[in-house]
GROMACS .gro file of C-alpha atoms in nm:
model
  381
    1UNK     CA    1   0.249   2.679   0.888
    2UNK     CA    2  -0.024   2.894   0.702
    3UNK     CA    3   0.072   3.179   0.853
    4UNK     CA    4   0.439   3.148   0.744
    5UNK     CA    5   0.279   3.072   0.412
    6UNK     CA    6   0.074   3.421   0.411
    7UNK     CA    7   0.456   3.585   0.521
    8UNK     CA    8   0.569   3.437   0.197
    9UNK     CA    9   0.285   3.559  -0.025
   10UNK     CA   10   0.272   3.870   0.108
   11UNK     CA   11   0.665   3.925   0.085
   12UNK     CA   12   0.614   3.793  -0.279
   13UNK     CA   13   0.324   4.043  -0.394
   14UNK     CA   14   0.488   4.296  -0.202
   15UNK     CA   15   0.714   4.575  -0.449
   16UNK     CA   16   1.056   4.621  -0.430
   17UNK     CA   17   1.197   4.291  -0.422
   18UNK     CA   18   1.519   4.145  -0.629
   19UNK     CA   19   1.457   3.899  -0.879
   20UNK     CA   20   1.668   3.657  -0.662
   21UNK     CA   21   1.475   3.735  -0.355
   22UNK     CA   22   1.187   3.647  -0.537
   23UNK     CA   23   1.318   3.278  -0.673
   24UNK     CA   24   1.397   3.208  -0.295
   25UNK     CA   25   1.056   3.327  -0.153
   26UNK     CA   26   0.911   3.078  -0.481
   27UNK     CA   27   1.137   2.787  -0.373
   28UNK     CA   28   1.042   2.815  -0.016
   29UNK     CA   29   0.667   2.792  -0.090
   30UNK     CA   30   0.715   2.506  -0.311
   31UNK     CA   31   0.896   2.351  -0.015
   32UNK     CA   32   0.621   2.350   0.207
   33UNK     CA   33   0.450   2.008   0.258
   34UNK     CA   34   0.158   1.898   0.022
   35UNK     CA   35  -0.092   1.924   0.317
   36UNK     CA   36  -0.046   2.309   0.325
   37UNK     CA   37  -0.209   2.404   0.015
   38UNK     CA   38  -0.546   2.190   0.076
   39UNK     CA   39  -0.650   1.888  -0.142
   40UNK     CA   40  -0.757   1.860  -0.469
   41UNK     CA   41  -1.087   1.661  -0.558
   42UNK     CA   42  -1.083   1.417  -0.862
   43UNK     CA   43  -1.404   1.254  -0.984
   44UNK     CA   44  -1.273   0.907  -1.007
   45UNK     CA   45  -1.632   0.784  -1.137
   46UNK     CA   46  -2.027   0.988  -1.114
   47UNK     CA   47  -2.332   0.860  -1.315
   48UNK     CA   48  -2.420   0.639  -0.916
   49UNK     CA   49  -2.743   0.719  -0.813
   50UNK     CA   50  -2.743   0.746  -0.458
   51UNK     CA   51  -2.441   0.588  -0.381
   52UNK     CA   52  -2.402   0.516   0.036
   53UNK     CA   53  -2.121   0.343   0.121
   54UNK     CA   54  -1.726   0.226  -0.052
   55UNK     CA   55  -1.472  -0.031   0.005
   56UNK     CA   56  -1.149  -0.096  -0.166
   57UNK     CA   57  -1.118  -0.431  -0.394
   58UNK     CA   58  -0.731  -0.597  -0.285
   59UNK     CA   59  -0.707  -0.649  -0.650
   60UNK     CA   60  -0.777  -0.276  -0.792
   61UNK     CA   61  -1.101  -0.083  -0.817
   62UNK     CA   62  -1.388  -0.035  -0.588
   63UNK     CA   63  -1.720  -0.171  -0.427
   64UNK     CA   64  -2.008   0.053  -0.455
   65UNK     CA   65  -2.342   0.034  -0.272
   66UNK     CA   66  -2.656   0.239  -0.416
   67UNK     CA   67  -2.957   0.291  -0.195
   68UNK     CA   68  -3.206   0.163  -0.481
   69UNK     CA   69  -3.058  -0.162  -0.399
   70UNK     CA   70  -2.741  -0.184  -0.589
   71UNK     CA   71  -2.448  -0.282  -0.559
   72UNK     CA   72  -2.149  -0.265  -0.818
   73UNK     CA   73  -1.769  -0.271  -0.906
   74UNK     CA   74  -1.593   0.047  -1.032
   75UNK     CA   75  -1.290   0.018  -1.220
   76UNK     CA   76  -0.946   0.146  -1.112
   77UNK     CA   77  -1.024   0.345  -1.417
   78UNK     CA   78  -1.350   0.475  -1.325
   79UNK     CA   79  -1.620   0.267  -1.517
   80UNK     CA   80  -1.916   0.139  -1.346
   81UNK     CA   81  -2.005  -0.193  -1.381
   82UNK     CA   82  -2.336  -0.361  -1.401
   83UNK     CA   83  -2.523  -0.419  -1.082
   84UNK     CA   84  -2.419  -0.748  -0.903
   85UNK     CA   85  -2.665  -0.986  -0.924
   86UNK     CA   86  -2.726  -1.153  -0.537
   87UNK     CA   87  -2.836  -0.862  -0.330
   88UNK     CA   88  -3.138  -0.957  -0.159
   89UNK     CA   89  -3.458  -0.731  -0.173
   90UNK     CA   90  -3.448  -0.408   0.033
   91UNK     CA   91  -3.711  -0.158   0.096
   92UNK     CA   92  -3.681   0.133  -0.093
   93UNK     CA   93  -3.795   0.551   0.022
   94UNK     CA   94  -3.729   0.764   0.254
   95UNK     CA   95  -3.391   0.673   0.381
   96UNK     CA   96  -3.425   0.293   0.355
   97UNK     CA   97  -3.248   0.101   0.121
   98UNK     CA   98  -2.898  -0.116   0.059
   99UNK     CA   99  -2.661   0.108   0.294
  100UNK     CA  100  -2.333   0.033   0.434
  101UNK     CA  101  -2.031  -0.190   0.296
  102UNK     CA  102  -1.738  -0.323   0.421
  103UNK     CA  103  -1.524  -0.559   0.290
  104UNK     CA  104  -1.343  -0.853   0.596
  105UNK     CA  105  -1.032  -0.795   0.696
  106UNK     CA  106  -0.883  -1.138   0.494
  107UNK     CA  107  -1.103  -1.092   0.198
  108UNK     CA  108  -0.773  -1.109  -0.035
  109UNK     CA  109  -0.776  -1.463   0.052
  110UNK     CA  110  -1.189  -1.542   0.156
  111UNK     CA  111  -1.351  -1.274  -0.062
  112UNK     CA  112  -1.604  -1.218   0.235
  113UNK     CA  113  -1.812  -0.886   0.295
  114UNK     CA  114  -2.039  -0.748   0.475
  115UNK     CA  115  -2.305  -0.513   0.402
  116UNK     CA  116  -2.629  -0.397   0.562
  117UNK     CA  117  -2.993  -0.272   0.400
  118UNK     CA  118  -3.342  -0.226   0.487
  119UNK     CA  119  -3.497  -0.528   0.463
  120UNK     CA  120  -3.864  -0.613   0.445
  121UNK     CA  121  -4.102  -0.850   0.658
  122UNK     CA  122  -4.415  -0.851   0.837
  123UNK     CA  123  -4.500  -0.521   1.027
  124UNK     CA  124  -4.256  -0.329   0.776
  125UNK     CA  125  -3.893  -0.323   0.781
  126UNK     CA  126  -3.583  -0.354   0.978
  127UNK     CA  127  -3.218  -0.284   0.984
  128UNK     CA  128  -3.044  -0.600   0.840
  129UNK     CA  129  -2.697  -0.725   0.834
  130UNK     CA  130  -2.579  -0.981   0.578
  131UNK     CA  131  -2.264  -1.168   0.491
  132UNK     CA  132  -2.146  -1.282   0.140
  133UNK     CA  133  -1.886  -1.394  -0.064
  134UNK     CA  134  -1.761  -1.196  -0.374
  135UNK     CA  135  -1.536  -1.412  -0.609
  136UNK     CA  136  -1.270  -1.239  -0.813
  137UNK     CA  137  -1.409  -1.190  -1.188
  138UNK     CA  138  -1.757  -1.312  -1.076
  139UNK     CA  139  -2.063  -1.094  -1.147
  140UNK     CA  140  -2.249  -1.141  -0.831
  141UNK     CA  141  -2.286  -1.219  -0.449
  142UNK     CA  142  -2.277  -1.577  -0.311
  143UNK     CA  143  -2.351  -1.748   0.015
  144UNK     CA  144  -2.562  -1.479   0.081
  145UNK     CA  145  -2.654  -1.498   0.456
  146UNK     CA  146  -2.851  -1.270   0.725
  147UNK     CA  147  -2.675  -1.239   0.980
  148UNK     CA  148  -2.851  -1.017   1.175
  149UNK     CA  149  -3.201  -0.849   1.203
  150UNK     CA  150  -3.283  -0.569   1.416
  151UNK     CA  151  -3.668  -0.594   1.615
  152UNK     CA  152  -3.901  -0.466   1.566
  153UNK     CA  153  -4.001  -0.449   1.224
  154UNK     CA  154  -4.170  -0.101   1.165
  155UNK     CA  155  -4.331   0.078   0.908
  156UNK     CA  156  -4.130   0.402   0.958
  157UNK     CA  157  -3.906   0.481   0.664
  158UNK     CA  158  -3.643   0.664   0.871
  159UNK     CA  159  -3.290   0.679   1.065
  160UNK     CA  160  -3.197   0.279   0.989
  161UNK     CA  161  -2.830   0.407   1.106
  162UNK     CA  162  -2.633   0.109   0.925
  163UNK     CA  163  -2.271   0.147   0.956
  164UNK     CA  164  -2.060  -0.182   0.979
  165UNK     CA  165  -1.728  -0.192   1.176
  166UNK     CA  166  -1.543  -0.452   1.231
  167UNK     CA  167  -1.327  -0.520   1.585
  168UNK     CA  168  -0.950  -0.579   1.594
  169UNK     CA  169  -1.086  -0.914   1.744
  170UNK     CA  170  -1.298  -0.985   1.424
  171UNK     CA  171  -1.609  -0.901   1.566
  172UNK     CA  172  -1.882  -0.666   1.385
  173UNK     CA  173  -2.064  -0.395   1.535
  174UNK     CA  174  -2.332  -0.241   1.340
  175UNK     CA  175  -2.584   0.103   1.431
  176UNK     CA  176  -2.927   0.074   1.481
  177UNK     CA  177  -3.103   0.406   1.472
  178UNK     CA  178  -3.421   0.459   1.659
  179UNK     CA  179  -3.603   0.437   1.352
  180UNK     CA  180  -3.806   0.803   1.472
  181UNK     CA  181  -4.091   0.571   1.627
  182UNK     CA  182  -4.128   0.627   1.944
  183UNK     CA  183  -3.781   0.787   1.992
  184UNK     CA  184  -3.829   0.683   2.398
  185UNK     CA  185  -3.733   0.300   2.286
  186UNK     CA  186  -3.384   0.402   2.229
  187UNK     CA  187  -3.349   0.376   2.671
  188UNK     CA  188  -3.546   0.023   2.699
  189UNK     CA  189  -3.263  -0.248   2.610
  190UNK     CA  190  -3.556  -0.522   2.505
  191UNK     CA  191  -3.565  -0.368   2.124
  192UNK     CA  192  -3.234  -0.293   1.928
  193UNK     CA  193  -3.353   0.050   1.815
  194UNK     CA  194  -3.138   0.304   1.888
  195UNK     CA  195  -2.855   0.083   1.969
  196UNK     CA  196  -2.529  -0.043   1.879
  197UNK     CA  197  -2.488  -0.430   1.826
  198UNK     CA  198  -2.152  -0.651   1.817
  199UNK     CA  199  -2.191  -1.014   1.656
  200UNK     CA  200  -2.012  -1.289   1.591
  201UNK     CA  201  -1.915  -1.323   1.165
  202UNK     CA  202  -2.141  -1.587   1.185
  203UNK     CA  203  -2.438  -1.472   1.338
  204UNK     CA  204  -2.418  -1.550   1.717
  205UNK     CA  205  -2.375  -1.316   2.017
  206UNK     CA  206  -2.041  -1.271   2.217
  207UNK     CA  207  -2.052  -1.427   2.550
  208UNK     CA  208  -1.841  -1.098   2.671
  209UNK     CA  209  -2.101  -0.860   2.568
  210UNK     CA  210  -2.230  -0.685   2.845
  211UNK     CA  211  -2.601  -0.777   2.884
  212UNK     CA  212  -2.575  -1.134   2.772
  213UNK     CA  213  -2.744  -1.316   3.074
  214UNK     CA  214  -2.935  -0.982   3.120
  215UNK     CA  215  -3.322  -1.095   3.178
  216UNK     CA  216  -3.507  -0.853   2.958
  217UNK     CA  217  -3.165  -0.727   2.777
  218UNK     CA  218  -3.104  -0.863   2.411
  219UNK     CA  219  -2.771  -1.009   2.443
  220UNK     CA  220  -2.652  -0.870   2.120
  221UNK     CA  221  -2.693  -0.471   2.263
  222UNK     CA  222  -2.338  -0.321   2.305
  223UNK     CA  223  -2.469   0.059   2.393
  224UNK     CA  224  -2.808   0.253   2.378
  225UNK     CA  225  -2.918   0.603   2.386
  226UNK     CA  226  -2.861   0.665   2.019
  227UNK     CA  227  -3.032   0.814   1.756
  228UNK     CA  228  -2.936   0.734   1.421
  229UNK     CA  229  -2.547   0.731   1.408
  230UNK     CA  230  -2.418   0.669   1.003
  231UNK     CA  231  -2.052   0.696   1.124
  232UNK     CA  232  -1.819   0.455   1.246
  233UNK     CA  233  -1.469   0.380   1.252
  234UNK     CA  234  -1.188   0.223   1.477
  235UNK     CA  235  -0.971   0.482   1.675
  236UNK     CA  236  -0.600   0.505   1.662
  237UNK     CA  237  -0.626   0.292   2.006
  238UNK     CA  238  -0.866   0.029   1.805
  239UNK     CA  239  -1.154   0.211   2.009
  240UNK     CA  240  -1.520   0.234   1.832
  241UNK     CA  241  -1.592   0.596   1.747
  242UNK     CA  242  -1.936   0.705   1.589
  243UNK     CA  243  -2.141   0.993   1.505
  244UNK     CA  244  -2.449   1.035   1.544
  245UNK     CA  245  -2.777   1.290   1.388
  246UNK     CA  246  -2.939   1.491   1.635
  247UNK     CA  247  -3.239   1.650   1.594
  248UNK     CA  248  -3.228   2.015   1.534
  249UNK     CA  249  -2.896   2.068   1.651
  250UNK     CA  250  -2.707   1.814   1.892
  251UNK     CA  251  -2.508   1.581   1.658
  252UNK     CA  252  -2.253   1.375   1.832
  253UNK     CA  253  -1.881   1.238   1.816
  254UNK     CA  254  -1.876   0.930   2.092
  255UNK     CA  255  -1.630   0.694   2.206
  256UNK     CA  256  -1.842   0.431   2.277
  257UNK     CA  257  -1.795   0.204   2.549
  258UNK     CA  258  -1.948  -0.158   2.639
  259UNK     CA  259  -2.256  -0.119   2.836
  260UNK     CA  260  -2.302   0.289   2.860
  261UNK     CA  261  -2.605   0.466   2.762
  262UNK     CA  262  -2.545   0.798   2.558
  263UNK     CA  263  -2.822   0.995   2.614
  264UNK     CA  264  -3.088   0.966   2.370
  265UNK     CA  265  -3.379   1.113   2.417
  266UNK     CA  266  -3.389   1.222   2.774
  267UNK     CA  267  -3.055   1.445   2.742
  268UNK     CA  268  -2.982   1.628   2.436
  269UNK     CA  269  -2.806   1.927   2.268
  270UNK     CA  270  -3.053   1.958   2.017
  271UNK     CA  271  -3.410   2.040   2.009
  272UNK     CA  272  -3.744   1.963   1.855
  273UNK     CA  273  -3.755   2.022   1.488
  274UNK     CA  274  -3.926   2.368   1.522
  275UNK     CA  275  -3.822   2.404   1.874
  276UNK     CA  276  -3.892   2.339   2.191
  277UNK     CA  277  -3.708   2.090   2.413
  278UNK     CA  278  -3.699   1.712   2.401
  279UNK     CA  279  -3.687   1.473   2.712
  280UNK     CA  280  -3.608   1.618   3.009
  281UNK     CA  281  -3.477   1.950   2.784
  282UNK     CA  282  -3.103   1.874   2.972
  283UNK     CA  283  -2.766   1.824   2.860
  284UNK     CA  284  -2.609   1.624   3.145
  285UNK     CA  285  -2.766   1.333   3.367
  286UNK     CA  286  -2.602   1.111   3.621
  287UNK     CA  287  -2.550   0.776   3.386
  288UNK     CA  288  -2.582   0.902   3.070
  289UNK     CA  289  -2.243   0.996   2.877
  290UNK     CA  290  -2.156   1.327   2.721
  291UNK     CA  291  -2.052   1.336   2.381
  292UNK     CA  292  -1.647   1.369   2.277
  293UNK     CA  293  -1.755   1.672   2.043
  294UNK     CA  294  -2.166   1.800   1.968
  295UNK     CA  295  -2.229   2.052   1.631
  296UNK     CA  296  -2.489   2.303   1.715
  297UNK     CA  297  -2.678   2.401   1.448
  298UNK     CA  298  -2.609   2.025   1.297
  299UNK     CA  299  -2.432   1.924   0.987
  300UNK     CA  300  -2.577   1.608   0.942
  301UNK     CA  301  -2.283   1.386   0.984
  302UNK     CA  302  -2.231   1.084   0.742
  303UNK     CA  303  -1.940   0.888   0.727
  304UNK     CA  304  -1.614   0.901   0.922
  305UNK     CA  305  -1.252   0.786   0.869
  306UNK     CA  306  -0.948   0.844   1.079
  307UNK     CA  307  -0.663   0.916   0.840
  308UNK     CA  308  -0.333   0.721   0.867
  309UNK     CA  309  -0.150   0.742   0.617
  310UNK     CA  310   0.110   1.046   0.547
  311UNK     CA  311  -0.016   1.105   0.175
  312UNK     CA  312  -0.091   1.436   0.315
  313UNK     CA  313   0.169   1.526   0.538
  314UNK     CA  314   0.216   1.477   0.905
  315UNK     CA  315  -0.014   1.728   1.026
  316UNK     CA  316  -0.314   1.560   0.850
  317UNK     CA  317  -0.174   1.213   0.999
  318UNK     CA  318  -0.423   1.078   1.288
  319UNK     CA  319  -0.719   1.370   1.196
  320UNK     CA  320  -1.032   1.259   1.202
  321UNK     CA  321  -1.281   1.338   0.894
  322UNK     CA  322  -1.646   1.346   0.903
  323UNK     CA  323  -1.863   1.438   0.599
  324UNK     CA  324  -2.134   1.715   0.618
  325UNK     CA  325  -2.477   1.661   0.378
  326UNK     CA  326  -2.648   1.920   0.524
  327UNK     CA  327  -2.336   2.156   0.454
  328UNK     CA  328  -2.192   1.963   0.173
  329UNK     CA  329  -1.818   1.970   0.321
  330UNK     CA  330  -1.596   1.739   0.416
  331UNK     CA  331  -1.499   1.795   0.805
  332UNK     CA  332  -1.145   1.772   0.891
  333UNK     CA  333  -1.134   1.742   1.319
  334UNK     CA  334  -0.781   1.766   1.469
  335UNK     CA  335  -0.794   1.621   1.813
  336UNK     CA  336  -0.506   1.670   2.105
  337UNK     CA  337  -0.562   1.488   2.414
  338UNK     CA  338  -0.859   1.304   2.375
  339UNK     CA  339  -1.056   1.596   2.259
  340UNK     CA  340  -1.126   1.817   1.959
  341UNK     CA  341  -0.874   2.106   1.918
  342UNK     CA  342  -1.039   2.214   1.586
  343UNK     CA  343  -1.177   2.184   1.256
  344UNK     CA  344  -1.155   2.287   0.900
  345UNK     CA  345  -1.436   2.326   0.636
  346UNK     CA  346  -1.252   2.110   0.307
  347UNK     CA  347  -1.425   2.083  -0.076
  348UNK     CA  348  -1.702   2.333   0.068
  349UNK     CA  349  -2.013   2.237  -0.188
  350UNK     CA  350  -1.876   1.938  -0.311
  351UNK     CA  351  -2.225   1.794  -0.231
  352UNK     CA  352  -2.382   1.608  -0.003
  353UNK     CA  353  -2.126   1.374   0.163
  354UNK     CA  354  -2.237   1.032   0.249
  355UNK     CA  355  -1.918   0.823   0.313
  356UNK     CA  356  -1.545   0.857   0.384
  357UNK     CA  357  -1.310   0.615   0.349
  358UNK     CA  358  -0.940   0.594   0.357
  359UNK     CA  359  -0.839   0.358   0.041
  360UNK     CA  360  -0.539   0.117   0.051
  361UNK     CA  361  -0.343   0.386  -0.123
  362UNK     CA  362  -0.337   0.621   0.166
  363UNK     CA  363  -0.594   0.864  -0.018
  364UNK     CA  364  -0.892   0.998   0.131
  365UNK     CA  365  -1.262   0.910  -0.089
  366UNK     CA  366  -1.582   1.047  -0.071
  367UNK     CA  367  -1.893   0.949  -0.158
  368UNK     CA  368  -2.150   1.252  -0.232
  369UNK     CA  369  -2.497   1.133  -0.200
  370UNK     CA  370  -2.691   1.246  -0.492
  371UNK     CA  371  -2.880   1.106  -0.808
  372UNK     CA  372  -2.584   1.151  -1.006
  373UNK     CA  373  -2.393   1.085  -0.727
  374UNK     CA  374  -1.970   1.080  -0.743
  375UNK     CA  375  -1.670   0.889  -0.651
  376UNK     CA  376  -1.408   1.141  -0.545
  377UNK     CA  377  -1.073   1.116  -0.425
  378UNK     CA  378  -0.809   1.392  -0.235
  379UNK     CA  379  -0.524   1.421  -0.409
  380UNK     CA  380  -0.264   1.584  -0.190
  381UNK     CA  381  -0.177   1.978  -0.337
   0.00000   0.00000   0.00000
């Protein structure tokens, strides 16, 4: 399609052409579908200070998490709101802080969320996850409840991981990242660090999870291996897909399956932050699953949506996205047969990218991490 486009642009700078031929060479161009030309950022609001993670209000507007420990409504119109009052005490540095949102499938009609934070204790803090209700018009959380709490407590203020998915069956998974301390308990299943978790909405463990019964296996540990994965999103199939941070190189896209162990630390396409190798200093080991897709050097991956809607034409449709902060692009990843085709650097320094989401009007939205941080949304070109 582009390259038919380049015919056309080329025919059209070219000399010698009829006025006529040139109105049919314009009309043909304008013909071509809205994907074709790119997207078109629009700050819908800015002024957030750190903002981590979006959801999409049934009634018009949005849900905004800061990682100071805010949370607030943004107009359809783009005006930020007060903080909410009801969001319980995080701990705040390094990367801690009130992370990821997501809003239950039926909250039209029980105004529940879900969102997850650093939260502090004795010994330091842990990755939390906590339920609440939102009522229309009301200026705060209620029936706030912690669901979950990651152990152990540390005092490391790194790689929390903290993205929220909820199962087709109503089930939540959440990432736990290995917190940087020691990386090695990411392989041991009797800590959740470095793990992905699937609960119950109110609190309890799955009988069908795959180490319940387990002796020396917390029941509520879905994979392991992982290192800090802040993406997370249901595949076209209703599969969980993440992303994880790798060290100096080695990010990941997984398709993560019940029970599997993914790697982390002993095999790795990344290395130690000024080099050298980490774990065994392999890529492949009998047990451990490869990765869908790795980035070497890294992007540091945040966020991740699977698009579809057709807001941006069909070739867009069923494309996966993935923001970059290291980069400050948005990743667009076409996929064919299970495996990544290509991809396509969009809104190249549009700033650090924290979230994608896809809203309930088929657009794509960003989040760019930053102290004035922004709201965007695609509009199709």
């Amino acid at each position: 399609m582009r390259s038919k486009i380049r015919t056309l642009c080329g025919r059209l700078l070219s000399g010698g052409l009829a006025a006529n031929g040139k109105a049919a060479i314009l009309a043909a161009l304008l013909a071509q579908p809205a994907w074709a030309a790119g997207v078109k950022p629009e700050t819908v609001a800015s002024g957030l200070e750190h903002p981590w993670a979006v959801a999409f209000l049934p009634e018009g507007g949005y849900l905004v998490t800061e990682r100071p420990g805010r949370m607030r409504i943004v107009s359809a119109e783009g005006r930020v709101g007060p903080p909410l009052t009801g969001v319980p005490e995080v701990v705040r540095g390094g990367q801690g802080g009130l992370l990821d949102l997501v809003v239950d499938a039926r909250f039209a009609s029980n105004r529940q969320l879900y969102f997850c934070y650093s939260q502090p204790g004795p010994g330091g803090s842990s990755t939390a996850l906590a339920r609440a209700r939102l009522p229309q018009g009301g200026k705060g959380l209620v029936d706030v409840r912690v669901l979950f709490t990651a152990v152990p407590r540390l005092s490391s203020s790194l790689q929390f991981g903290c993205r929220i998915v909820e199962a087709k069956d109503g089930t939540l998974f959440l990432t736990v990242g290995d917190r940087f301390y020691p990386k090695e308990q990411a392989q041991t299943l009797d800590n959740d660090l470095g793990k992905i978790v699937r609960i119950a909405k109110d609190g309890s463990v799955p009988q069908d999870n795959p180490f319940v019964g387990r002796s020396g296996a917390r029941p509520e540990i879905w994979s392991y291996g992982h290192r800090n994965p802040q993406g997370a999103t249901l595949g076209p199939e209703g599969a969980l897909w993440t992303h994880e941070h790798g060290p100096q190189g080695g990010d990941e896209i997984n398709v993560i399956q019940p029970g599997r162990n993914y790697g982390w630390p002993v095999i790795t396409y990344g290395e130690n932050y000024g080099g050298g190798k980490i774990g065994e200093g392999i890529t492949h080991k009998d047990g451990m699953e490869q990765p869908l897709h790795y980035w070497v050097p890294s992007i540091a991956p945040s966020g991740m949506a699977f698009l579809t809607s057709d807001r941006y034409g069909a070739e867009w449709q069923d494309n996966l996205f993935v923001g970059s902060l290291k980069f400050a692009y948005l990743d667009r990843i076409v996929l064919a047969g299970g495996k990544v085709a290509r991809e396509e650097k969009l809104l190249q320094g549009i700033g650090r990218v924290r979230d994608v989401r896809q809203g309930r009007d088929g657009l794509l939205y960003l989040l760019t991490d930053e102290s004035d941080g922004k709201l965007v949304r695609l509009l199709p070109q």
